[in-house]
Short mmCIF file of C-alpha atoms in Angstrom, two decimals:
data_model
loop_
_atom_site.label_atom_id
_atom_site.label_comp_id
_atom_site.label_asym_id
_atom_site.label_seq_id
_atom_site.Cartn_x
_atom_site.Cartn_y
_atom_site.Cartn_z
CA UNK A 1 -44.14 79.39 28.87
CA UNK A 2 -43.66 82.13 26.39
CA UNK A 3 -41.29 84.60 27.04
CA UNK A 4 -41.31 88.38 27.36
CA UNK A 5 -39.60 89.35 24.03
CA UNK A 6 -39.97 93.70 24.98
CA UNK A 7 -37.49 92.76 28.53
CA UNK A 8 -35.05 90.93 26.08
CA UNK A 9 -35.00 94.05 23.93
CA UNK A 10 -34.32 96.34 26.58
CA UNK A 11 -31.60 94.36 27.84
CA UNK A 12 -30.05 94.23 24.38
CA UNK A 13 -30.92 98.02 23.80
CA UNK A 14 -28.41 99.09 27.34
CA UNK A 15 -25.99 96.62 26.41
CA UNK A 16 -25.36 97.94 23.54
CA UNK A 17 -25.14 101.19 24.79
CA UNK A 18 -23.03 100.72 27.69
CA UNK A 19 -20.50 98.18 25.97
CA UNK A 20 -16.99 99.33 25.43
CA UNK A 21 -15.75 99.62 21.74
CA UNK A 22 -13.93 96.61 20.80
CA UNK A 23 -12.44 96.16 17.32
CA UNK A 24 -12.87 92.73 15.32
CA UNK A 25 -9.86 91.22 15.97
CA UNK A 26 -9.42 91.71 19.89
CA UNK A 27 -13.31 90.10 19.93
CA UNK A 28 -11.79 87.34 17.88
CA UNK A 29 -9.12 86.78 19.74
CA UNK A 30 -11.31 87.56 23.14
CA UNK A 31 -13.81 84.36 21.62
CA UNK A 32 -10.75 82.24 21.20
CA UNK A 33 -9.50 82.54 24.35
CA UNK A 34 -12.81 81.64 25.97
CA UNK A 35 -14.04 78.83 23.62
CA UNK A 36 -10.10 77.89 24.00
CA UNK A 37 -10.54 78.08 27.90
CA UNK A 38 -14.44 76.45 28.23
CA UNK A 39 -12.72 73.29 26.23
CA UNK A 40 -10.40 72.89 28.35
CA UNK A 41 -12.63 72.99 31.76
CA UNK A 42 -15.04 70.92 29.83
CA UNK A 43 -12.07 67.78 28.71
CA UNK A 44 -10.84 68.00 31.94
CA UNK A 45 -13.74 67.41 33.52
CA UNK A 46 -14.73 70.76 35.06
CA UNK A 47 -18.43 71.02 33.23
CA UNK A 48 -21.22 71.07 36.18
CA UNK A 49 -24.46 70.62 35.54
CA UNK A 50 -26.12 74.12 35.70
CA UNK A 51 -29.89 72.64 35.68
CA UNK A 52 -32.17 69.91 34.91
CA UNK A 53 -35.43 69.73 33.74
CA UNK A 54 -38.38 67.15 32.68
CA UNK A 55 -39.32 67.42 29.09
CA UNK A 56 -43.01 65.88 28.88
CA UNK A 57 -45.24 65.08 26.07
CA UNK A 58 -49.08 64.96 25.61
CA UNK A 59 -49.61 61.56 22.99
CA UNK A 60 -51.98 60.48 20.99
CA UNK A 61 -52.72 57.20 23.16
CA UNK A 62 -50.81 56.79 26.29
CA UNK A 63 -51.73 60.82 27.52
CA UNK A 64 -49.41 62.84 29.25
CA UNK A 65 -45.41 61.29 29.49
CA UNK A 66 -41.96 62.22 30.80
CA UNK A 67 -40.10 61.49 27.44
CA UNK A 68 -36.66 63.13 28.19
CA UNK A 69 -34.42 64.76 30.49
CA UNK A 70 -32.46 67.74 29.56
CA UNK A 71 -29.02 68.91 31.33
CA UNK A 72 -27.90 72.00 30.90
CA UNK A 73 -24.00 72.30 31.67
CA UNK A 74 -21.90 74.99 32.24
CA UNK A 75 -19.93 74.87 29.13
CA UNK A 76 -20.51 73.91 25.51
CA UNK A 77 -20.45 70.26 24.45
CA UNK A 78 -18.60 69.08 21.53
CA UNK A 79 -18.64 65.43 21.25
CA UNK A 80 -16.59 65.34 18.15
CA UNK A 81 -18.70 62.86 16.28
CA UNK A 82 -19.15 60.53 19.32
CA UNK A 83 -22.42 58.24 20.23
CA UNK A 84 -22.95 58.57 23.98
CA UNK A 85 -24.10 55.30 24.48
CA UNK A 86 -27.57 55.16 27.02
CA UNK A 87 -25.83 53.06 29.68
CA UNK A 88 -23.72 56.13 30.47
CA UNK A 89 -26.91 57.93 32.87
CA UNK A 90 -28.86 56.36 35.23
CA UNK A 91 -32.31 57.82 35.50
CA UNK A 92 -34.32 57.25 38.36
CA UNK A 93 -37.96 58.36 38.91
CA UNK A 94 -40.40 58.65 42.45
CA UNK A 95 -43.46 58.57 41.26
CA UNK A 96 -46.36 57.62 44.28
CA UNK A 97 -43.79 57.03 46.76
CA UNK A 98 -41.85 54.47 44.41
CA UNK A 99 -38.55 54.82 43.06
CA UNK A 100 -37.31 52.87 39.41
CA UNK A 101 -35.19 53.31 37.38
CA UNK A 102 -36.10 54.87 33.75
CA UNK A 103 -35.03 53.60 30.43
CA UNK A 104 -32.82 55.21 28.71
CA UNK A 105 -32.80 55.73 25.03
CA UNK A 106 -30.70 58.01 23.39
CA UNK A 107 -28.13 60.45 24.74
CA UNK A 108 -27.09 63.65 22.61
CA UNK A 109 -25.82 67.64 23.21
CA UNK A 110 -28.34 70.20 21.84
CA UNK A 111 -28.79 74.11 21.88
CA UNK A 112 -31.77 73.82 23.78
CA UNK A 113 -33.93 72.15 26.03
CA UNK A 114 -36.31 70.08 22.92
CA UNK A 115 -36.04 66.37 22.30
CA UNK A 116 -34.49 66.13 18.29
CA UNK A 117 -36.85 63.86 16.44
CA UNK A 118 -34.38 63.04 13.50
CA UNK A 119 -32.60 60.10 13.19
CA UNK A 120 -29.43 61.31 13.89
CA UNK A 121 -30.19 63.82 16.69
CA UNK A 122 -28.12 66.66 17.93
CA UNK A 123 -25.84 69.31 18.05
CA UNK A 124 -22.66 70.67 19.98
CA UNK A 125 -24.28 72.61 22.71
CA UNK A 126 -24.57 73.14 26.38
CA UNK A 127 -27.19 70.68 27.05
CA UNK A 128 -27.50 66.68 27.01
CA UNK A 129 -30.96 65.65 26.26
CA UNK A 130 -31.73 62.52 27.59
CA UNK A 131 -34.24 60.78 26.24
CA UNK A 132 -36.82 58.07 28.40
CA UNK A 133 -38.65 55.05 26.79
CA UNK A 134 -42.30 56.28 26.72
CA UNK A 135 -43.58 52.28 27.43
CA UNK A 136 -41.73 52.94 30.88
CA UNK A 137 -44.49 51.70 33.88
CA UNK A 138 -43.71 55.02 35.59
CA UNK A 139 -43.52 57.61 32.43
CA UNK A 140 -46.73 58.58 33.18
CA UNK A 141 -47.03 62.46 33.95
CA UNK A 142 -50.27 62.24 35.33
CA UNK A 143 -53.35 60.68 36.76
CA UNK A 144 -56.74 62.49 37.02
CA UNK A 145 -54.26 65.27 38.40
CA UNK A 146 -51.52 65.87 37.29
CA UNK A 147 -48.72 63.83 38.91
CA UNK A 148 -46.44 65.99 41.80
CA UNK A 149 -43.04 65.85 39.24
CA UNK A 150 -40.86 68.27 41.27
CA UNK A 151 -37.53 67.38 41.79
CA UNK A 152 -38.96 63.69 41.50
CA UNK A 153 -36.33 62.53 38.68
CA UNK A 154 -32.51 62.11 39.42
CA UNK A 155 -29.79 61.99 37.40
CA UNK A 156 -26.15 60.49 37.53
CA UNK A 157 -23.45 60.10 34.86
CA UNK A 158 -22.40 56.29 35.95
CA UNK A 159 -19.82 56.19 32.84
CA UNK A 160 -17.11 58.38 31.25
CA UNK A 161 -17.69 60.50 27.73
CA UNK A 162 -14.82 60.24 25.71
CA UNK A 163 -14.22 62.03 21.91
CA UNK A 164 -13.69 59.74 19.42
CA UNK A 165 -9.73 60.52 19.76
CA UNK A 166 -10.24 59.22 23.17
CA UNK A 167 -10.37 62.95 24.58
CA UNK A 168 -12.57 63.48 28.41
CA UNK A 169 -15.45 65.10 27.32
CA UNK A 170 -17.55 64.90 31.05
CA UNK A 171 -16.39 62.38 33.66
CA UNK A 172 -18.56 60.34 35.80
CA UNK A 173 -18.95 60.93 39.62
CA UNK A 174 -21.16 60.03 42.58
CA UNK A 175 -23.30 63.40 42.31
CA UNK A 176 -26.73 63.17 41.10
CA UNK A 177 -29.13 66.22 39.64
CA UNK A 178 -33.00 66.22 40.32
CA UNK A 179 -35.29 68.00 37.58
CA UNK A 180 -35.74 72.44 38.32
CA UNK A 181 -38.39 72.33 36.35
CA UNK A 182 -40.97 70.43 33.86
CA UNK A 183 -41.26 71.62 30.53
CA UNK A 184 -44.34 70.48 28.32
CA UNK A 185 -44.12 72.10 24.70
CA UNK A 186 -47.48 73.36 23.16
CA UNK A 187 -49.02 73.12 26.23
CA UNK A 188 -46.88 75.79 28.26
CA UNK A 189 -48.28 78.03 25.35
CA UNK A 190 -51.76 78.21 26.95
CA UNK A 191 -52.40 80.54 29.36
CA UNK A 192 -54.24 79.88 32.19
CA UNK A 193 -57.57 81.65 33.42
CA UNK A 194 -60.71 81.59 34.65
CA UNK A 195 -64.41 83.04 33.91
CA UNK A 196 -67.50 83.81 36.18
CA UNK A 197 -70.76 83.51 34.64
CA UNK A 198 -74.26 86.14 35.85
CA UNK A 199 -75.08 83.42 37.81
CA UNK A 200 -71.74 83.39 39.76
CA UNK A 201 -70.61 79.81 38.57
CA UNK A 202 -66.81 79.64 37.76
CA UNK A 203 -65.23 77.79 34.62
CA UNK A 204 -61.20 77.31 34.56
CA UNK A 205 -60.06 77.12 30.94
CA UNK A 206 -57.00 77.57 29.06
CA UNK A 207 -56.25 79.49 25.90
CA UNK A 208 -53.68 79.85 23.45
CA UNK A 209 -53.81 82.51 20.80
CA UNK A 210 -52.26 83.23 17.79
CA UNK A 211 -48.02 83.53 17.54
CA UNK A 212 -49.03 86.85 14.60
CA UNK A 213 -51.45 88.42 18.04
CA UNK A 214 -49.06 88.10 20.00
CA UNK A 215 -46.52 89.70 17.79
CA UNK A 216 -48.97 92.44 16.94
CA UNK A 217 -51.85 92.83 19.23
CA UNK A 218 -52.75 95.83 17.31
CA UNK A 219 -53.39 93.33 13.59
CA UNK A 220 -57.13 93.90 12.26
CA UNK A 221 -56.33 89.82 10.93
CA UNK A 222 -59.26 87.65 12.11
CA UNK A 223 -58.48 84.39 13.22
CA UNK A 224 -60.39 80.83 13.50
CA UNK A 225 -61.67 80.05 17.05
CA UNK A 226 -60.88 76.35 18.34
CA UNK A 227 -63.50 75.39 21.23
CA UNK A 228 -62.31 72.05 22.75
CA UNK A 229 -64.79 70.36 25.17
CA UNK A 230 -63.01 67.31 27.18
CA UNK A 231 -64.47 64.01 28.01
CA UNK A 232 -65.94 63.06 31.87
CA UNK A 233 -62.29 62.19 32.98
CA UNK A 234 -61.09 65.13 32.77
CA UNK A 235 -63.32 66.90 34.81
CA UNK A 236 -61.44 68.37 37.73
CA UNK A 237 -59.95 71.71 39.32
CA UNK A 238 -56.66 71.16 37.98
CA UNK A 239 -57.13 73.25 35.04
CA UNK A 240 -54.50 71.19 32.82
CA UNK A 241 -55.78 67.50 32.45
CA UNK A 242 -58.35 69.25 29.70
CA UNK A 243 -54.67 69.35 28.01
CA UNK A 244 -52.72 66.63 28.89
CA UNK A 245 -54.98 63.66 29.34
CA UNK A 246 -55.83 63.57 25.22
CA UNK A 247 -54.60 65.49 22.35
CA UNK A 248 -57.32 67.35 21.47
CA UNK A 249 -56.45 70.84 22.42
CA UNK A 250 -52.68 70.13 21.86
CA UNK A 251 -53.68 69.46 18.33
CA UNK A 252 -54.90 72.78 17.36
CA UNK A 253 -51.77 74.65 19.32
CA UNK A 254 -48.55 72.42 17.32
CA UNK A 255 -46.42 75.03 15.63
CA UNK A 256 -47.04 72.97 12.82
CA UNK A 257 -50.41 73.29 12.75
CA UNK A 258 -50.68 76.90 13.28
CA UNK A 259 -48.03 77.63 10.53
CA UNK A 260 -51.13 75.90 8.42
CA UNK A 261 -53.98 77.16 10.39
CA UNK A 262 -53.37 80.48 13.12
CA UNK A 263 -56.18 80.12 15.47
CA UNK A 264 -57.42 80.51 19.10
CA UNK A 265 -57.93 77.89 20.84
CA UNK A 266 -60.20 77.91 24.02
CA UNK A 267 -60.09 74.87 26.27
CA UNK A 268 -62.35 75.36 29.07
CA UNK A 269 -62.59 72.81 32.09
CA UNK A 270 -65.56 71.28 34.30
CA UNK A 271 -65.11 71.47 37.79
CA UNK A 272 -65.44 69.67 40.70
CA UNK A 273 -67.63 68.69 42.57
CA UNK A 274 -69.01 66.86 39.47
CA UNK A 275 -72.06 68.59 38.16
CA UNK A 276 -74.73 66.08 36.99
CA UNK A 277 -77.86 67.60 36.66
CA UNK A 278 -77.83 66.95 33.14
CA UNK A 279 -80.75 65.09 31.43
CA UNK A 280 -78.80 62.41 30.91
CA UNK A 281 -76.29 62.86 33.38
CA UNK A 282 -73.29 63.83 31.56
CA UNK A 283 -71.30 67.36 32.17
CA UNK A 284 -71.50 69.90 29.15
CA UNK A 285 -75.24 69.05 29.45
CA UNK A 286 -75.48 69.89 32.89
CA UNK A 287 -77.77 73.06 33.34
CA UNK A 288 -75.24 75.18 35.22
CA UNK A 289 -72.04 74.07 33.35
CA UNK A 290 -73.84 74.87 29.91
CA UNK A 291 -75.15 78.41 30.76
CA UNK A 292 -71.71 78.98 31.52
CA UNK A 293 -69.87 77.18 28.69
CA UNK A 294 -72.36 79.39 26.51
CA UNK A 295 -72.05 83.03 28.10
CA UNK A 296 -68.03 82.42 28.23
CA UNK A 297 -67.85 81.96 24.31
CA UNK A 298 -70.26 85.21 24.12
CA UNK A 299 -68.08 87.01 26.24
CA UNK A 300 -64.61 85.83 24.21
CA UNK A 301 -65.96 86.59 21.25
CA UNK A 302 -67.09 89.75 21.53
CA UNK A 303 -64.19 90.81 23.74
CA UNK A 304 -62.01 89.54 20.90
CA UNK A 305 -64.24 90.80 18.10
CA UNK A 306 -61.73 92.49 16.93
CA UNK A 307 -59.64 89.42 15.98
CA UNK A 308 -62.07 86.56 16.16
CA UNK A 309 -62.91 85.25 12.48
CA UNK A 310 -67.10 84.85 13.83
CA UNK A 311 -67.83 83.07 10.80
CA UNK A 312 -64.92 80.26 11.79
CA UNK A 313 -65.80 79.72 14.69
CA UNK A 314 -65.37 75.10 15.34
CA UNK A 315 -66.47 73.02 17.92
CA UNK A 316 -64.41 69.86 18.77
CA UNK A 317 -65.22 67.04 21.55
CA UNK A 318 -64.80 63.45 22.25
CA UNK A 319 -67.10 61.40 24.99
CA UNK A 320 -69.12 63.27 27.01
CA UNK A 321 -67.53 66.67 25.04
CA UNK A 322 -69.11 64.93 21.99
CA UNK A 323 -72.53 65.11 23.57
CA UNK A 324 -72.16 68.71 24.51
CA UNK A 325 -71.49 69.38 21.37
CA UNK A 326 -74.77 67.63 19.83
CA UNK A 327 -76.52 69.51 22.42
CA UNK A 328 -74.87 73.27 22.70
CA UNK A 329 -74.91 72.63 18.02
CA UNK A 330 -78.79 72.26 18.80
CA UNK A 331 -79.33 75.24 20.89
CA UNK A 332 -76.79 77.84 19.21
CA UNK A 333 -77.50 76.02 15.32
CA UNK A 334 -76.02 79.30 13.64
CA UNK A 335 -73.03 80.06 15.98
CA UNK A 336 -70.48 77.27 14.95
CA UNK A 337 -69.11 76.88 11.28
CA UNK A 338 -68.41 72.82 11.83
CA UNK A 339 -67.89 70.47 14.33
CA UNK A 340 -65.64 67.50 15.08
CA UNK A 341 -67.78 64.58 17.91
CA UNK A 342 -65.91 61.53 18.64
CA UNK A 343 -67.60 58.83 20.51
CA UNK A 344 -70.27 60.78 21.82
CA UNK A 345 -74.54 60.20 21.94
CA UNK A 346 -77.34 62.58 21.42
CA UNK A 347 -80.81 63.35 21.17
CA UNK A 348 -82.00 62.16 17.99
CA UNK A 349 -85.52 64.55 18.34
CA UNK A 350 -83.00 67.84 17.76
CA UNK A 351 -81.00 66.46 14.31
CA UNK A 352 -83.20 68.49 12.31
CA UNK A 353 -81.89 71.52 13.67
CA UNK A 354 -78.51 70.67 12.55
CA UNK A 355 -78.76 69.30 9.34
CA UNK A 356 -76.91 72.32 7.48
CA UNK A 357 -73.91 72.29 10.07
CA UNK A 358 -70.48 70.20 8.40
CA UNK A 359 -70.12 67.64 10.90
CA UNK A 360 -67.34 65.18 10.76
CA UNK A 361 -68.24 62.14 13.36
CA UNK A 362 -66.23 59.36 14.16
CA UNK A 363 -66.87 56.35 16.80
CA UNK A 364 -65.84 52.65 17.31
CA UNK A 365 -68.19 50.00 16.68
CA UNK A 366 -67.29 48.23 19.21
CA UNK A 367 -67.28 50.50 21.83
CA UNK A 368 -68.05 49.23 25.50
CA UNK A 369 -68.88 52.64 27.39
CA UNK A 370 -70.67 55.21 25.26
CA UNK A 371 -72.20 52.23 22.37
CA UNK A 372 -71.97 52.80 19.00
CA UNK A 373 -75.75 52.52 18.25
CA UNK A 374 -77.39 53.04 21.89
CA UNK A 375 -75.19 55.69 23.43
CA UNK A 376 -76.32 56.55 26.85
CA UNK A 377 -78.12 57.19 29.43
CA UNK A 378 -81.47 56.58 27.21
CA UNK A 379 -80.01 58.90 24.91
CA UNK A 380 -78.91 57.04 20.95
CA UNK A 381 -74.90 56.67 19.98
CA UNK A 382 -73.68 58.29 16.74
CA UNK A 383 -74.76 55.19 14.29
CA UNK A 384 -78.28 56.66 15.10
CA UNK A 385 -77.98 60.63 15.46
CA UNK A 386 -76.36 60.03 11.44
CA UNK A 387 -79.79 58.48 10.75
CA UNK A 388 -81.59 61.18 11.88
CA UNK A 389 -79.47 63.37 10.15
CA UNK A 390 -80.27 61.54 7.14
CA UNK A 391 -83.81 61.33 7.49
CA UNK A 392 -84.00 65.32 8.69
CA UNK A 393 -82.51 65.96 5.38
CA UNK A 394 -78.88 65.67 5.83
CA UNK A 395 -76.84 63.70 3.30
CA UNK A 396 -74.30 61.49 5.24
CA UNK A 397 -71.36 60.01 3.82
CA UNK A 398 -70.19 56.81 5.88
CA UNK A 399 -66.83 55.07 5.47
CA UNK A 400 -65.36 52.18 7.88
CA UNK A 401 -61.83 51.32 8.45
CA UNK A 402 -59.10 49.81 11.44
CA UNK A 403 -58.10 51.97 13.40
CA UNK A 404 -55.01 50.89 13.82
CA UNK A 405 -53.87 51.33 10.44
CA UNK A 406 -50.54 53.39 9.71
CA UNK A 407 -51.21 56.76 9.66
CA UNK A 408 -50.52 57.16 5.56
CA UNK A 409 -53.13 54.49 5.12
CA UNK A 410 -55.72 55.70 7.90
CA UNK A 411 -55.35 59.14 5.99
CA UNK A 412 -55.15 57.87 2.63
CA UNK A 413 -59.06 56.35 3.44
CA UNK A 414 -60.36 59.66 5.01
CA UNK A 415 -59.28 61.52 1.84
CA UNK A 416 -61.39 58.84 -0.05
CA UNK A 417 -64.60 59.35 1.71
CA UNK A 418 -64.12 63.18 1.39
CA UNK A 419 -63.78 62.80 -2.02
CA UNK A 420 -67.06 60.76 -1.85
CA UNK A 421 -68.58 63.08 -0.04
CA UNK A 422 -67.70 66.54 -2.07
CA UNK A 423 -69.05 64.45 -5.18
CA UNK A 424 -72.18 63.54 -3.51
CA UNK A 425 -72.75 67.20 -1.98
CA UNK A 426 -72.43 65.56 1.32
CA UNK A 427 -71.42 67.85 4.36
CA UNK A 428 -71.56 65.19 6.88
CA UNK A 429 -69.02 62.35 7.06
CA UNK A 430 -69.01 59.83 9.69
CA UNK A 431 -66.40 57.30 10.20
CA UNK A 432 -66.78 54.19 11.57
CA UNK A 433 -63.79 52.00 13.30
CA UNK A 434 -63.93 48.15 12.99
CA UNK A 435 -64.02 46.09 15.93
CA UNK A 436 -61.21 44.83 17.88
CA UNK A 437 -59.29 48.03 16.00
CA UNK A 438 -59.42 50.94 18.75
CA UNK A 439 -55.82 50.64 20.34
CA UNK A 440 -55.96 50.39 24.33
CA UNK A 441 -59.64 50.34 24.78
CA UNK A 442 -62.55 50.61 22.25
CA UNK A 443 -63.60 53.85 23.89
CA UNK A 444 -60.41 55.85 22.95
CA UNK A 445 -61.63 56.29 19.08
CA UNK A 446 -60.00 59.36 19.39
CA UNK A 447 -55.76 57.71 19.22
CA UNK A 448 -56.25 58.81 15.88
CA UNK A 449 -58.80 61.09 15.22
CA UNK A 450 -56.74 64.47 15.85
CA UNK A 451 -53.24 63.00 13.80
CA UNK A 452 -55.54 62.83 11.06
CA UNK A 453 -54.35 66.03 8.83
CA UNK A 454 -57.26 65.10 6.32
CA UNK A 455 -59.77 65.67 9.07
CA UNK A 456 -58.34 69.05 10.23
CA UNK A 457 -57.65 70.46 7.07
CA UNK A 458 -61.62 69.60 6.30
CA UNK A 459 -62.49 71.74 9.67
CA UNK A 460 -60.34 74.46 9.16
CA UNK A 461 -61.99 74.81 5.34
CA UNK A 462 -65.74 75.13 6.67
CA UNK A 463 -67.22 78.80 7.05
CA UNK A 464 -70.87 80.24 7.43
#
């Protein structure tokens, strides 16, 4: 979670007060000494492990994982230029009442508590991040709830770490460590919270806003406003699968992305027990869960009015999230600046009130549960809401592709039908996904739908 930055301050500010003068060269020789004294502990052994935590990762296709474990030991580790070779921890994992061993990886020191993505990962530090093959049978983090992960992983050093010279480094011993904590990046950034409609009916959701807000709640800078609407799986009262079970929301929160893109983005969550009174019985379409879903994004914006960029303002869904979003587009038609539906269905009878909203819709042809021409529950897939588009007056640019191309390659053919589509005048681009393409299941349309840069950077340029 983020951190209170004004405590830190403080606690600088009295330290430096209270702190006895000390010239250079008695620190120096004070930091020698230490370092001199912590290597010493360390190569003969004498390093405990101060705390261990889970590091977990929402992906694009296999949801929410335990990737890594990170150590944290008492002193700093400096392997010298040595490998720690995987077969050195063992890595054991309850999950449901069962107990197997984990896979290990890669083993490396680090500064911090992050799995290193690079080829050559880490750095002398105090921690030893541990990282877990993600194909593991147990890695999984979650089912519909999220999975009970507390002190549910242990670790043991089975094998000695030596320097390259042939130096101890840490020393293997019968003791194992079970994960403090879990630690999620991106999504530990959302807060959590709750909203009560006039009506008295409840929505969890979870929001993340802006690092620059944060930094300066007091900024007149308008920012973008990310709505993410799950799909039925995730409905629950856990307020976090809307997170973790796809990377939708995630998305929109990467450091990377908002280095690009600064924006809010508001996740809410449909609770149990399921509403269905829906037309077609799906859940953003459900009477009570829309009135809600709509007076919510009233109240944020205008509570936020002084930050929220009203004129940016996206709407992004997959499944049953894609056919709220046909529906709420329908009904609010000159609220949201563009919208993003995978593998959702619609009533075709409304199109024509949408025709002037940027749309970018994606679903597989082959797809078993919501189908690509039919849809549901009497209501048509997206093959048929594009014709209606069309025929309402929209002009619709269509592309088809695998999708299970490399990423360069899946991008490299978005890029192509945007460029089709800005030299046709088009605002509406839907993408297609050959059969026997969609990794995992034909449903999941989505695996790559939200890596797709192209696609984001096209949302993130529409405006009213």
């Amino acid at each position: 979670m983020r951190r209170i930055t004004r405590r830190t301050a403080l606690a600088v500010t009295a330290g430096a007060v209270v702190a006895p003068a000390v010239s250079t060269a008695t620190a120096a020789a004070a930091a020698t000494t230490t370092a001199t004294s912590q290597g010493r502990q360390a190569a003969s052994g004498l390093n405990p492990v101060l705390r261990t935590d889970l590091i977990t990762r929402v992906t694009p296709r296999n949801n929410w994982l335990v990737t890594a474990v990170a150590l944290q030991y008492a002193h700093r580790i400096d392997l010298r230029g040595a490998v720690i070779p995987p077969s050195a921890f063992l890595v054991k994992a309850t999950v449901g009442g069962h107990t197997a061993a984990r896979t290990v990886t890669r083993v490396y020191s680090s500064t911090a508590a992050e799995v290193d993505d690079r080829s050559h990962p880490g750095r002398p530090g105090d921690r030893l991040i541990i990282e877990l093959d993600p194909n593991d049978s147990n890695a999984r983090a979650a089912g519909t709830d999220p999975l009970p992960l507390d002190r549910a992983y242990s670790v043991r050093q089975v094998a000695d770490v030596h320097t390259p010279e042939g130096e101890p480094v840490l020393r293997a011993g019968p003791f194992a460590s079970r994960n403090d904590d879990v630690i999620t990046p991106v999504v530990d950034d959302f807060t959590a919270g709750s909203f009560t409609d006039s009506a008295g009916f409840e929505l969890d959701f979870r929001l993340y806003q802006p690092q620059g807000l944060m930094r300066n709640p007091r900024t007149p800078k308008r920012y973008p406003l990310v709505v993410t609407l799950h799909g039925g799986g995730e409905v629950a009262d856990n307020n976090m699968t809307q997170l973790t079970s796809n990377r939708i929301a995630v998305t929109f929160a990467q450091p990377e992305r908002q280095r690009r893109d600064p924006a809010f983005v508001l996740s809410p969550q449909v609770p149990l027990p399921r509403p269905m009174d829906g037309p077609d019985g799906t859940d953003w379409t459900d009477a009570k869960v829309q009135a809600a879903l709509i007076e919510l994004l009233d109240t944020f914006v205008s509570e936020h009015s002084r930050n929220v960029d009203t004129a940016r303002v996206y709407l992004v869904g997959l499944s049953s999230g894609a056919r709220g979003i046909y529906s709420l587009l329908a009904k609010r038609p000159d609220v949201f600046a563009a919208a993003l539906p995978t593998a959702g269905w619609g009533d075709s009878a409304t199109m024509d009130r949408i025709t002037h909203i940027p749309i970018w819709a994606d679903h597989s042809v082959d797809d078993p549960v919501v189908p690509y021409r039919e849809g549901r529950f009497g209501k048509p897939g997206t093959w048929t809401l594009m014709n209606a588009l069309e025929t309402a007056g929209a002009r619709v640019s269509r592309g088809e592709w695998a999708n299970d191309l490399p990423k360069a390659q899946f991008e490299a053919r978005s890029r192509e039908l945007l460029r089709q589509a800005r030299a046709a005048s088009s605002h509406v681009l839907f993408t297609s996904y050959t059969p026997g393409t969609t990794p995992v299941n034909p449903h999941l349309s989505w695996a790559q739908t939200y890596e797709n840069d192209v696609v984001i950077d096209w949302l993130f340029a529409q405006s009213r």
